[in-house]
Coordinates of C-alpha atoms in Angstrom, one line a residue:
Chain S
X1 CA 0.2 0.5 -0.1
X2 CA 2.3 2.4 1.6
X3 CA 5.2 2.4 -2.3
X4 CA 1.4 3.1 -4.2
X5 CA 0.1 6.3 -1.7
X6 CA 3.2 8.2 -1.2
X7 CA 4.0 9.0 -4.9
X8 CA -0.1 10.1 -4.7
X9 CA 0.5 12.2 -1.9
X10 CA 3.2 13.7 -3.3
X11 CA 2.2 14.2 -6.3
X12 CA -0.6 16.1 -5.0
X13 CA 1.9 18.7 -3.0
X14 CA 3.7 19.1 -6.2
X15 CA 0.7 20.7 -7.8
X16 CA -0.1 22.2 -5.2
X17 CA 3.5 24.1 -4.2
X18 CA 3.8 24.4 -7.6
X19 CA 1.1 26.6 -8.8
X20 CA 1.8 28.1 -5.1
X21 CA 5.4 29.6 -6.7
X22 CA 3.6 29.8 -10.2
X23 CA 0.6 32.0 -8.7
X24 CA 1.2 35.9 -10.1
X25 CA 1.7 37.6 -6.4
X26 CA 4.6 34.9 -5.6
X27 CA 6.2 36.2 -9.2
X28 CA 4.8 39.6 -7.6
X29 CA 7.0 39.5 -4.5
X30 CA 9.8 37.2 -5.9
X31 CA 10.7 39.5 -8.7
X32 CA 9.9 43.2 -6.3
X33 CA 7.5 44.2 -7.7
X34 CA 4.9 44.5 -5.0
X35 CA 4.7 47.6 -2.2
X36 CA 5.4 47.4 0.8
X37 CA 1.7 47.5 1.7
X38 CA 1.5 44.1 0.0
X39 CA 4.9 43.0 1.7
X40 CA 3.4 43.2 4.9
X41 CA -0.1 42.1 3.9
X42 CA 1.5 38.7 3.0
X43 CA 4.2 39.2 6.9
X44 CA 0.8 39.1 8.4
X45 CA -0.7 35.8 6.6
X46 CA 2.1 34.3 7.3
X47 CA 2.4 34.7 10.4
X48 CA -1.1 34.9 11.8
X49 CA -1.0 31.1 9.1
X50 CA 2.0 29.8 11.5
X51 CA 1.4 31.6 15.1
X52 CA -1.1 28.6 16.0
X53 CA 0.9 26.1 14.5
X54 CA 1.6 24.1 18.5
X55 CA -1.9 24.3 18.8
X56 CA -2.6 22.4 15.5
X57 CA 0.4 20.0 16.7
X58 CA -1.0 18.9 19.8
X59 CA -4.2 18.3 17.7
X60 CA -2.5 16.1 15.5
X61 CA -0.6 14.5 18.8
X62 CA -3.9 14.0 20.5
X63 CA -5.2 11.8 16.6
X64 CA -2.2 10.5 15.6
X65 CA -1.3 6.9 15.4
X66 CA 1.0 5.7 18.1
X67 CA 4.1 4.7 15.8
X68 CA 3.6 9.0 14.8
X69 CA 2.7 10.1 18.4
X70 CA 6.7 11.0 19.2
X71 CA 7.5 12.0 16.2
X72 CA 4.6 14.5 16.4
X73 CA 5.1 15.4 20.2
X74 CA 8.8 15.4 19.6
X75 CA 7.7 18.6 16.7
X76 CA 5.2 20.2 18.6
X77 CA 7.7 20.4 21.5
X78 CA 10.4 22.1 18.6
X79 CA 7.6 24.5 17.7
X80 CA 6.7 25.7 21.2
X81 CA 11.1 25.5 22.1
X82 CA 11.4 23.2 24.5
X83 CA 13.1 21.3 22.2
X84 CA 17.0 20.9 22.8
X85 CA 17.9 23.7 20.1
X86 CA 14.8 25.9 22.6
X87 CA 13.7 28.4 19.9
X88 CA 10.0 29.1 20.0
X89 CA 8.8 29.5 16.6
X90 CA 6.2 31.9 17.0
X91 CA 8.2 34.1 18.9
X92 CA 10.3 33.9 16.0
X93 CA 7.5 35.4 13.8
X94 CA 6.9 37.5 16.3
X95 CA 10.5 38.6 16.0
X96 CA 9.5 39.0 12.5
X97 CA 6.1 40.7 12.8
X98 CA 8.7 43.3 15.2
X99 CA 11.0 44.0 12.4
X100 CA 7.9 44.4 9.1
X101 CA 8.1 47.4 11.5
X102 CA 4.4 46.0 13.9
X103 CA 3.7 48.2 16.1
X104 CA 2.3 46.5 18.9
X105 CA -1.6 47.5 18.2
X106 CA -0.8 45.7 15.0
X107 CA 0.4 42.7 16.8
X108 CA -2.2 42.8 19.0
X109 CA -3.9 42.2 15.9
X110 CA -1.8 39.6 14.2
X111 CA -2.3 37.2 18.0
X112 CA -6.3 37.9 17.5
X113 CA -6.4 37.5 13.9
X114 CA -4.5 33.6 14.2
X115 CA -6.6 32.8 17.3
X116 CA -9.7 33.8 14.7
X117 CA -8.6 31.3 13.0
X118 CA -8.7 28.9 15.0
X119 CA -12.1 29.3 16.8
X120 CA -13.5 29.0 13.2
X121 CA -11.9 25.2 12.5
X122 CA -13.9 25.4 15.8
X123 CA -17.0 26.2 15.3
X124 CA -17.4 26.1 11.2
X125 CA -20.2 23.6 10.5
X126 CA -17.7 19.6 9.7
X127 CA -18.4 18.3 6.9
X128 CA -16.2 14.8 7.7
X129 CA -18.2 12.4 9.5
X130 CA -16.2 11.6 12.1
X131 CA -12.4 12.2 13.4
X132 CA -10.8 10.8 11.9
X133 CA -11.5 11.9 8.1
X134 CA -10.9 15.6 10.0
X135 CA -7.9 14.5 11.2
X136 CA -5.9 13.0 8.2
X137 CA -7.4 16.2 6.5
X138 CA -6.0 18.1 8.9
X139 CA -2.5 16.3 8.9
X140 CA -2.7 15.8 5.1
X141 CA -2.4 20.2 4.9
X142 CA -0.2 20.7 7.7
X143 CA 2.3 17.8 6.1
X144 CA 1.9 20.2 2.9
X145 CA 3.1 23.0 4.3
X146 CA 6.0 21.0 5.7
X147 CA 6.5 19.9 2.1
X148 CA 6.3 23.9 0.7
X149 CA 8.4 25.4 3.4
X150 CA 11.1 22.3 2.9
X151 CA 11.5 23.4 -0.9
X152 CA 10.2 27.1 -0.6
X153 CA 10.9 28.8 3.0
X154 CA 14.6 30.0 2.1
X155 CA 13.6 31.8 -1.1
X156 CA 10.5 33.6 0.5
X157 CA 12.9 34.4 3.0
X158 CA 15.4 35.5 0.4
X159 CA 12.7 37.7 -1.2
X160 CA 11.9 39.5 1.9
X161 CA 14.8 40.9 2.5
X162 CA 15.9 41.9 -1.0
X163 CA 12.4 43.6 -1.7
X164 CA 11.6 44.2 1.8
X165 CA 15.1 45.5 3.8
X166 CA 14.8 43.1 6.5
X167 CA 17.3 41.7 7.9
X168 CA 18.7 38.0 8.7
X169 CA 18.5 37.6 12.0
X170 CA 14.7 38.4 12.0
X171 CA 14.4 35.5 8.8
X172 CA 15.2 33.2 11.3
X173 CA 12.0 31.5 11.3
X174 CA 12.8 30.6 7.3
X175 CA 15.5 29.2 8.3
X176 CA 14.0 26.9 10.7
X177 CA 12.0 25.9 7.8
X178 CA 13.9 26.4 4.7
X179 CA 15.3 23.6 2.2
X180 CA 17.2 22.2 4.5
X181 CA 14.1 21.5 6.8
X182 CA 13.5 18.4 4.0
X183 CA 13.8 15.5 6.8
X184 CA 11.2 16.9 8.6
X185 CA 8.2 16.8 5.5
X186 CA 9.9 13.1 4.9
X187 CA 8.6 12.4 8.9
X188 CA 5.7 14.1 8.0
X189 CA 5.0 12.0 4.6
X190 CA 5.9 8.9 6.9
X191 CA 3.3 9.9 9.6
X192 CA 0.6 10.2 6.9
X193 CA 1.4 6.3 5.8
X194 CA 1.6 5.5 9.5
X195 CA -1.6 7.2 10.0
X196 CA -3.9 5.3 7.0
X197 CA -2.8 2.5 8.1
X198 CA -3.7 2.8 12.1
X199 CA -7.1 3.6 10.6
X200 CA -7.6 1.8 8.0
X201 CA -8.4 3.9 5.7
X202 CA -8.6 2.2 2.2
X203 CA -7.3 4.4 -1.6
X204 CA -10.2 5.4 -2.4
X205 CA -11.3 7.2 1.0
X206 CA -8.0 9.3 0.3
X207 CA -8.1 9.8 -2.4
X208 CA -11.7 11.5 -1.3
X209 CA -10.1 13.6 1.3
X210 CA -6.9 14.3 -0.7
X211 CA -9.1 16.0 -3.1
X212 CA -11.3 18.1 0.0
X213 CA -7.6 19.3 1.2
X214 CA -6.5 20.5 -1.9
X215 CA -9.8 21.4 -3.6
X216 CA -8.7 24.7 -3.0
X217 CA -4.8 25.9 -3.4
X218 CA -4.0 25.8 0.1
X219 CA -1.1 28.6 0.2
X220 CA -2.4 30.6 -2.0
X221 CA -5.5 31.1 0.8
X222 CA -3.9 31.6 3.7
X223 CA -1.2 33.3 2.4
X224 CA -2.4 35.9 -0.6
X225 CA -6.5 35.8 1.0
X226 CA -6.7 39.9 2.1
X227 CA -4.7 40.8 -1.8
X228 CA -6.6 42.1 -4.4
X229 CA -6.8 39.3 -7.5
X230 CA -3.8 40.4 -10.1
X231 CA -4.6 39.4 -13.7
X232 CA -4.2 35.5 -14.3
X233 CA -5.2 34.4 -11.1
X234 CA -8.6 33.6 -11.4
X235 CA -7.6 29.7 -12.5
X236 CA -4.5 30.0 -9.5
X237 CA -7.0 27.6 -6.8
X238 CA -5.2 24.0 -8.5
Chain M
X1 CA -40.4 53.7 9.6
X2 CA -38.4 55.4 6.8
X3 CA -36.0 53.8 4.8
X4 CA -33.3 57.0 4.6
X5 CA -30.4 55.4 1.6
X6 CA -29.6 52.5 0.0
X7 CA -26.5 51.6 -0.7
X8 CA -25.7 48.2 -4.4
X9 CA -23.1 46.7 -4.3
X10 CA -22.6 44.1 -7.7
X11 CA -20.1 41.5 -6.4
X12 CA -17.3 39.5 -7.9
X13 CA -16.4 36.9 -5.6
X14 CA -14.6 33.9 -7.0
X15 CA -15.5 30.3 -6.9
X16 CA -13.0 27.9 -5.3
X17 CA -13.8 25.9 -8.6
X18 CA -16.1 26.6 -11.4
X19 CA -19.8 25.8 -12.1
X20 CA -21.2 24.3 -14.9
X21 CA -24.6 23.5 -16.3
X22 CA -25.9 23.3 -20.4
X23 CA -27.0 27.1 -19.9
X24 CA -23.5 28.1 -19.3
X25 CA -20.2 28.2 -17.1
X26 CA -19.0 30.7 -14.0
X27 CA -16.3 30.9 -12.3
X28 CA -17.2 33.6 -9.6
X29 CA -20.6 35.2 -8.3
X30 CA -22.2 39.0 -9.4
X31 CA -24.7 39.1 -6.7
X32 CA -26.1 41.8 -6.4
X33 CA -25.8 43.3 -2.4
X34 CA -29.0 46.1 -1.1
X35 CA -27.9 47.4 2.1
X36 CA -30.3 49.6 3.2
X37 CA -30.5 52.0 6.3
X38 CA -33.1 52.9 8.7
X39 CA -34.4 55.9 10.1
X40 CA -33.3 53.8 13.8
X41 CA -29.6 53.9 12.0
X42 CA -30.4 49.9 11.6
X43 CA -28.8 48.2 9.0
X44 CA -30.4 45.6 6.5
X45 CA -29.2 43.8 3.9
X46 CA -31.1 42.0 1.0
X47 CA -29.1 40.3 -2.4
X48 CA -30.3 39.5 -6.0
X49 CA -28.9 37.4 -8.6
X50 CA -29.7 38.2 -11.8
X51 CA -30.6 35.7 -14.5
X52 CA -30.9 37.0 -18.1
X53 CA -31.7 32.8 -19.1
X54 CA -34.1 33.0 -15.8
X55 CA -35.9 36.4 -15.3
X56 CA -34.5 38.1 -18.1
X57 CA -32.4 40.3 -15.8
X58 CA -29.2 41.5 -16.2
X59 CA -26.9 42.8 -13.6
X60 CA -27.2 46.4 -14.7
X61 CA -31.1 46.1 -15.8
X62 CA -31.9 44.9 -11.6
X63 CA -29.5 48.0 -10.7
X64 CA -31.3 50.6 -13.1
X65 CA -34.8 49.3 -12.1
X66 CA -33.7 49.3 -8.6
X67 CA -32.4 53.0 -8.5
X68 CA -35.3 53.7 -10.8
X69 CA -38.5 51.2 -9.6
X70 CA -38.0 50.4 -6.5
X71 CA -35.6 52.8 -4.4
X72 CA -38.7 55.8 -4.6
X73 CA -41.3 53.3 -4.5
X74 CA -39.0 52.5 -1.0
X75 CA -38.2 55.7 0.0
X76 CA -41.4 57.2 0.2
X77 CA -42.7 54.6 2.1
X78 CA -43.1 54.7 6.2
X79 CA -43.1 51.1 7.0
X80 CA -43.9 48.6 9.7
X81 CA -42.8 46.7 12.2
X82 CA -43.6 43.7 12.7
X83 CA -45.8 43.3 16.1
X84 CA -47.0 40.2 16.0
X85 CA -49.8 40.3 13.5
X86 CA -49.8 37.6 10.8
X87 CA -46.6 36.7 8.5
X88 CA -48.2 36.5 5.5
X89 CA -49.5 39.7 5.4
X90 CA -47.1 42.0 6.5
X91 CA -44.7 40.7 4.6
X92 CA -46.6 41.1 1.7
X93 CA -47.4 45.2 3.0
X94 CA -43.4 45.1 1.6
X95 CA -44.3 45.1 -1.6
X96 CA -42.3 46.4 -4.8
X97 CA -43.3 47.8 -7.3
X98 CA -43.6 45.0 -10.2
X99 CA -43.6 47.1 -13.8
X100 CA -40.9 49.7 -14.7
X101 CA -41.8 51.5 -17.7
X102 CA -39.0 52.6 -19.2
X103 CA -37.6 49.1 -19.9
X104 CA -40.5 47.9 -22.2
X105 CA -40.0 45.5 -24.0
X106 CA -36.6 44.3 -22.5
X107 CA -37.3 40.9 -22.8
X108 CA -37.4 40.8 -18.8
X109 CA -40.3 38.4 -17.4
X110 CA -40.3 39.8 -14.2
X111 CA -38.0 41.9 -11.9
X112 CA -37.8 39.0 -9.3
X113 CA -34.9 39.3 -8.5
X114 CA -33.7 42.8 -8.3
X115 CA -38.1 42.9 -5.9
X116 CA -36.0 39.9 -3.8
X117 CA -33.0 42.5 -2.9
X118 CA -35.1 45.4 -1.9
X119 CA -37.7 42.7 -0.3
X120 CA -34.8 41.2 2.2
X121 CA -32.8 44.0 3.2
X122 CA -36.5 45.2 3.7
X123 CA -37.1 42.1 6.1
X124 CA -33.5 42.4 7.7
X125 CA -33.5 46.1 8.5
X126 CA -37.1 45.8 10.0
X127 CA -36.7 43.0 12.4
X128 CA -33.2 44.1 12.8
X129 CA -34.8 47.6 14.1
X130 CA -37.3 46.1 15.9
X131 CA -35.1 42.6 17.5
X132 CA -37.3 40.3 16.3
X133 CA -35.9 37.2 14.2
X134 CA -37.3 36.0 10.4
X135 CA -37.5 32.1 12.7
X136 CA -39.9 34.3 14.9
X137 CA -42.7 35.2 12.2
X138 CA -41.9 31.5 10.6
X139 CA -41.2 29.3 12.6
X140 CA -39.1 26.3 11.3
X141 CA -41.1 22.4 11.5
X142 CA -38.2 20.7 10.7
X143 CA -34.5 20.4 10.2
X144 CA -33.1 22.2 7.1
X145 CA -31.3 19.1 4.9
X146 CA -29.0 20.1 1.8
X147 CA -28.1 18.4 -1.1
X148 CA -25.6 18.6 -3.3
X149 CA -25.2 19.4 -6.9
X150 CA -22.8 18.2 -9.0
X151 CA -21.9 20.5 -12.2
X152 CA -22.2 19.8 -16.1
X153 CA -18.3 18.9 -16.5
X154 CA -16.3 15.8 -17.6
X155 CA -17.9 12.6 -16.3
X156 CA -14.8 11.9 -14.1
X157 CA -15.4 15.4 -12.3
X158 CA -18.3 13.8 -12.3
X159 CA -17.6 11.4 -9.8
X160 CA -15.1 13.1 -7.9
X161 CA -17.8 16.0 -6.5
X162 CA -19.9 12.6 -5.9
X163 CA -17.6 10.9 -4.2
X164 CA -16.9 14.1 -1.6
X165 CA -21.0 14.3 -1.5
X166 CA -20.7 10.6 -0.1
X167 CA -18.2 11.4 2.4
X168 CA -20.4 14.3 4.0
X169 CA -23.0 11.9 4.3
X170 CA -25.3 14.0 1.4
X171 CA -28.1 12.4 1.2
X172 CA -29.3 13.9 -1.6
X173 CA -27.5 14.5 -5.1
X174 CA -28.9 16.4 -7.9
X175 CA -26.8 16.0 -11.2
X176 CA -26.8 18.8 -13.7
X177 CA -27.1 17.1 -17.5
X178 CA -27.1 18.3 -21.1
X179 CA -27.9 16.0 -23.3
X180 CA -24.3 14.1 -24.0
X181 CA -23.0 11.2 -21.6
X182 CA -26.3 12.0 -19.6
X183 CA -26.5 8.0 -19.2
X184 CA -22.7 7.1 -19.2
X185 CA -22.5 10.0 -16.6
X186 CA -25.5 8.9 -14.4
X187 CA -24.2 5.6 -14.3
X188 CA -21.0 6.9 -13.0
X189 CA -22.8 8.7 -10.4
X190 CA -24.4 5.5 -8.9
X191 CA -21.9 3.2 -9.1
X192 CA -19.7 6.2 -6.8
X193 CA -22.8 7.1 -4.3
X194 CA -24.1 3.8 -3.7
X195 CA -28.1 2.4 -4.1
X196 CA -28.9 4.9 -0.6
X197 CA -28.4 8.2 -1.9
X198 CA -30.9 10.1 -3.5
X199 CA -30.5 11.1 -6.9
X200 CA -31.9 13.9 -9.8
X201 CA -31.4 16.0 -12.4
X202 CA -31.5 19.0 -14.0
X203 CA -31.7 19.7 -17.7
X204 CA -31.4 23.5 -17.2
X205 CA -33.9 23.5 -20.8
X206 CA -31.5 22.0 -23.1
X207 CA -34.0 18.8 -24.4
X208 CA -36.7 19.3 -26.6
X209 CA -40.2 18.0 -25.6
X210 CA -39.3 14.3 -27.6
X211 CA -35.6 13.9 -26.1
X212 CA -36.5 14.7 -23.1
X213 CA -38.8 12.2 -22.6
X214 CA -37.1 9.8 -24.4
X215 CA -34.1 11.1 -21.9
X216 CA -36.2 10.3 -18.9
X217 CA -37.0 7.1 -19.8
X218 CA -33.1 5.9 -20.2
X219 CA -32.0 7.1 -16.9
X220 CA -35.6 6.5 -14.6
X221 CA -32.9 3.0 -14.5
X222 CA -30.6 5.2 -11.9
X223 CA -33.4 5.5 -9.5
X224 CA -34.2 9.7 -10.6
X225 CA -36.2 11.2 -7.9
X226 CA -36.8 14.3 -10.2
X227 CA -36.2 15.4 -13.6
X228 CA -36.2 19.4 -13.0
X229 CA -36.8 22.1 -16.3
X230 CA -35.7 19.6 -19.1
X231 CA -37.4 21.6 -21.6
X232 CA -36.8 25.5 -22.2
X233 CA -39.9 28.1 -20.9
X234 CA -42.8 27.7 -22.6
X235 CA -46.1 26.4 -22.8
X236 CA -46.7 24.3 -19.6
X237 CA -49.1 22.0 -21.9
X238 CA -45.8 21.1 -23.1
X239 CA -44.4 20.1 -19.8
X240 CA -47.6 18.5 -19.1
X241 CA -46.8 16.1 -22.5
X242 CA -43.5 15.4 -21.5
X243 CA -44.9 14.4 -16.8
X244 CA -47.6 12.9 -18.7
X245 CA -45.1 10.6 -21.1
X246 CA -42.4 10.1 -17.7
X247 CA -42.7 8.1 -15.0
X248 CA -39.5 10.1 -13.3
X249 CA -41.9 13.2 -12.0
X250 CA -41.4 16.4 -13.5
X251 CA -39.6 19.2 -11.9
X252 CA -40.4 23.3 -12.9
X253 CA -38.3 25.9 -12.3
X254 CA -37.3 29.2 -15.2
X255 CA -41.3 27.6 -16.1
X256 CA -41.7 29.0 -12.8
X257 CA -41.7 32.5 -12.2
X258 CA -44.3 34.1 -10.4
X259 CA -48.3 33.6 -9.6
X260 CA -49.3 33.1 -12.7
X261 CA -47.0 30.8 -14.0
X262 CA -47.7 28.9 -10.9
X263 CA -51.4 28.6 -11.4
X264 CA -51.1 27.5 -15.2
X265 CA -48.6 24.9 -14.0
X266 CA -51.6 23.4 -12.4
X267 CA -54.1 23.9 -14.3
X268 CA -52.2 22.6 -17.2
X269 CA -50.8 19.3 -14.7
X270 CA -47.2 20.1 -16.5
X271 CA -45.1 18.6 -13.1
X272 CA -45.1 17.2 -9.8
X273 CA -42.9 19.5 -8.2
X274 CA -42.0 23.0 -8.5
X275 CA -38.5 24.9 -7.4
X276 CA -39.2 27.7 -5.5
X277 CA -35.8 30.9 -5.5
X278 CA -36.4 33.3 -3.8
X279 CA -34.6 35.5 -5.9
X280 CA -36.3 33.6 -9.4
X281 CA -40.2 34.5 -7.3
X282 CA -39.3 38.2 -6.4
X283 CA -38.8 37.1 -3.2
X284 CA -40.1 35.7 0.4
X285 CA -43.8 37.1 -0.1
X286 CA -44.2 35.4 -3.4
X287 CA -42.4 32.6 -2.7
X288 CA -44.9 31.8 0.5
X289 CA -48.0 32.3 -2.0
X290 CA -46.9 30.2 -4.8
X291 CA -46.1 27.5 -2.1
X292 CA -49.2 28.2 -0.7
X293 CA -50.2 27.7 -4.4
X294 CA -48.8 24.7 -4.3
X295 CA -50.4 23.3 -1.7
X296 CA -52.8 23.6 -2.7
X297 CA -52.9 20.9 -5.6
X298 CA -50.6 18.9 -4.2
X299 CA -47.2 19.7 -6.3
X300 CA -44.1 19.2 -3.9
X301 CA -42.0 22.1 -3.7
X302 CA -38.0 21.6 -3.7
X303 CA -36.2 25.0 -2.4
X304 CA -33.8 26.4 -4.7
X305 CA -30.6 28.5 -4.2
X306 CA -29.1 30.9 -7.4
X307 CA -25.3 29.5 -7.9
X308 CA -22.8 31.9 -6.3
X309 CA -25.5 33.5 -3.9
X310 CA -23.9 34.0 -0.8
X311 CA -25.3 34.2 2.8
X312 CA -28.2 36.4 2.2
X313 CA -30.2 34.7 0.0
X314 CA -29.0 31.4 2.4
X315 CA -30.2 32.9 5.4
X316 CA -33.4 33.0 4.0
X317 CA -33.6 30.5 1.8
X318 CA -32.8 28.8 5.3
X319 CA -36.3 30.1 6.6
X320 CA -37.6 29.2 4.3
X321 CA -36.7 25.8 3.9
X322 CA -37.6 25.3 7.8
X323 CA -41.0 26.8 7.7
X324 CA -42.1 25.0 5.3
X325 CA -44.6 22.4 6.3
X326 CA -43.0 19.5 3.8
X327 CA -40.5 20.3 1.0
X328 CA -38.6 17.5 -1.2
X329 CA -35.5 18.7 -1.4
X330 CA -33.1 21.6 -0.2
X331 CA -30.6 23.6 -1.7
X332 CA -27.9 26.0 -0.8
X333 CA -25.7 27.3 2.1
X334 CA -22.9 26.1 -0.2
X335 CA -20.9 29.4 1.2
X336 CA -17.3 29.2 1.3
X337 CA -17.8 25.8 0.1
X338 CA -19.1 27.7 -3.4
X339 CA -17.1 30.7 -2.4
X340 CA -13.7 32.1 -1.4
X341 CA -14.9 34.2 1.0
X342 CA -19.0 34.4 1.9
X343 CA -19.9 38.0 3.6
X344 CA -21.8 36.8 7.0
X345 CA -19.0 36.8 9.5
X346 CA -20.2 32.5 11.0
X347 CA -20.3 30.4 8.4
X348 CA -23.2 29.4 6.8
X349 CA -22.5 26.8 5.0
X350 CA -23.8 23.2 5.8
X351 CA -22.5 20.2 8.0
X352 CA -22.2 16.4 7.8
X353 CA -25.2 15.0 6.0
X354 CA -26.4 18.6 4.6
X355 CA -27.8 19.5 8.1
X356 CA -28.6 23.1 9.3
X357 CA -29.6 24.5 12.4
X358 CA -32.3 27.9 12.3
X359 CA -30.7 30.9 12.1
X360 CA -31.7 32.8 15.4
X361 CA -30.1 36.4 15.6
X362 CA -32.1 39.2 14.1
X363 CA -33.3 39.8 10.9
X364 CA -32.0 37.0 8.7
X365 CA -29.6 35.6 10.9
X366 CA -26.7 36.5 9.4
X367 CA -24.4 39.2 10.0
X368 CA -22.6 40.2 7.0
X369 CA -19.3 42.2 7.5
X370 CA -19.1 45.9 5.0
X371 CA -15.2 44.9 4.6
X372 CA -15.8 41.9 2.2
X373 CA -18.7 44.1 0.2
X374 CA -15.9 46.8 -0.1
X375 CA -13.6 44.2 -1.9
X376 CA -15.6 42.0 -4.2
X377 CA -17.7 45.4 -5.1
X378 CA -17.1 45.7 -9.0
X379 CA -19.7 48.8 -9.0
X380 CA -20.9 50.8 -5.8
X381 CA -24.5 53.3 -6.0
X382 CA -25.1 55.1 -3.0
X383 CA -28.7 56.3 -3.4
X384 CA -29.8 58.4 -0.1
X385 CA -33.5 60.1 0.8
X386 CA -32.3 63.4 0.0
X387 CA -30.9 62.9 -3.4
X388 CA -33.5 61.0 -4.9

């Protein structure tokens, strides 16, 4: 099963990353064509997306099969800075926000916006009938983010250094998720496989949950939601 | 109470994925949101969805009719709050002008979308001002179960949608058909969802009388619970011929726009079901009147929706669906399942098995985010009582 499943998931992840990488907003940011405000909207959205990663990982830890639980627990502790490296990732995001000139009000707004996303996750009517399906969908999204960051975080950090003038120190979050972090992404795929095996999820159901989870481009949705539509972005969803 | 100003927002909200049927494909919503402000400062929201191939209305025509005909009538009226009187009578007191002599000869069957937009905004505004939910006027009688709708894409795409809906536990699915590979499409969908799920089809008027009869016969083996608007709007006798020749219950949609249409369809025994859509039928008042006629004639009703409608029309549709004594199917409340962003602060969309709770907040029961109206407005028209 694993041999057939892994390429299927990787293909979906690759499609998501490719659509993101080629999206008009990614191009505009990377080529230095965006305005200062547009870079800041992107920074805000990125921080908002990842500030609550510990909470999401805690949910995944709760539903993880025994084989995957240690790895997810390790990732959770790493996010919180409670591992041997002792760097709290949300703190790195606030460091980025501060470097971008976000004042106290804007950082408070950022914290509230991130919390609002957790609230929305809890209050949205659930379309899935079981926790195992919801858990799989969340796991797929989280591991897809890891997969993307392991390939693009360095480029995004470089973009913000070059075109937004941010210092290397303020971009440490990107270093922690950069291309060298391929191992994390691979471990994420291991977790998905372990989850599928533990909950005995059939290939057909996986395909449907992949389809549901990635019917929109998750990166464009999270990172560019507040930015106006650009020409060519109407069909960028997949 | 008087309405002191109105703002019309012609929106374009991108879809998460394109939606197609036999008449056209669309990738963004084109709703018009009507925002009314009463003299006490209360704000109410309504929504119109203009469909040239249904009522003949276009977005531009709707905006013009709203500005020239509806707004002058609304600003000249002193409205009464609902105070416990008969709900239908109170909704009737909000009646809006029907005709626009300046637009005679435009091919518009009825300015129903435009009227719906203003009527819903009035209902929302007046009920919010009194702190009353529409659910108090139209008390819910049963839970609402929404259907999934499969767009007229490739068969592979249709199966993908069918599997999603099965995963969501939706008990009812409507399939858009076009006359191309209908049998293969229905066979593949039935195989994907199994025998328990109710399937129905919608032809959007793409068939002749003969081909409609033949198609219904060909699809009957897939246990089709109804066939919606197989032939174009026209003489009710034509639809009656299809119904007489087919075991599949026919449902009128584009053929049913006005109360007079309902009477003619009943008279001709043209169908066994009516698809009631608020924007198509001119708002809650007229839709309830059509529902009453259908009940008396033993015609089943489906509460339908507009593709790309926002939380405003979905909320009104939810109230209607929960209130009507018996509905065969219900559509709508897709919210952010279809729209990249919906307008309400809290999501309107249904949950597992298509189930959705009644809305209890004042007015229509949804809190609209003005920032999103500004974000997605392609055109904004401000109207004030002074300037009119």
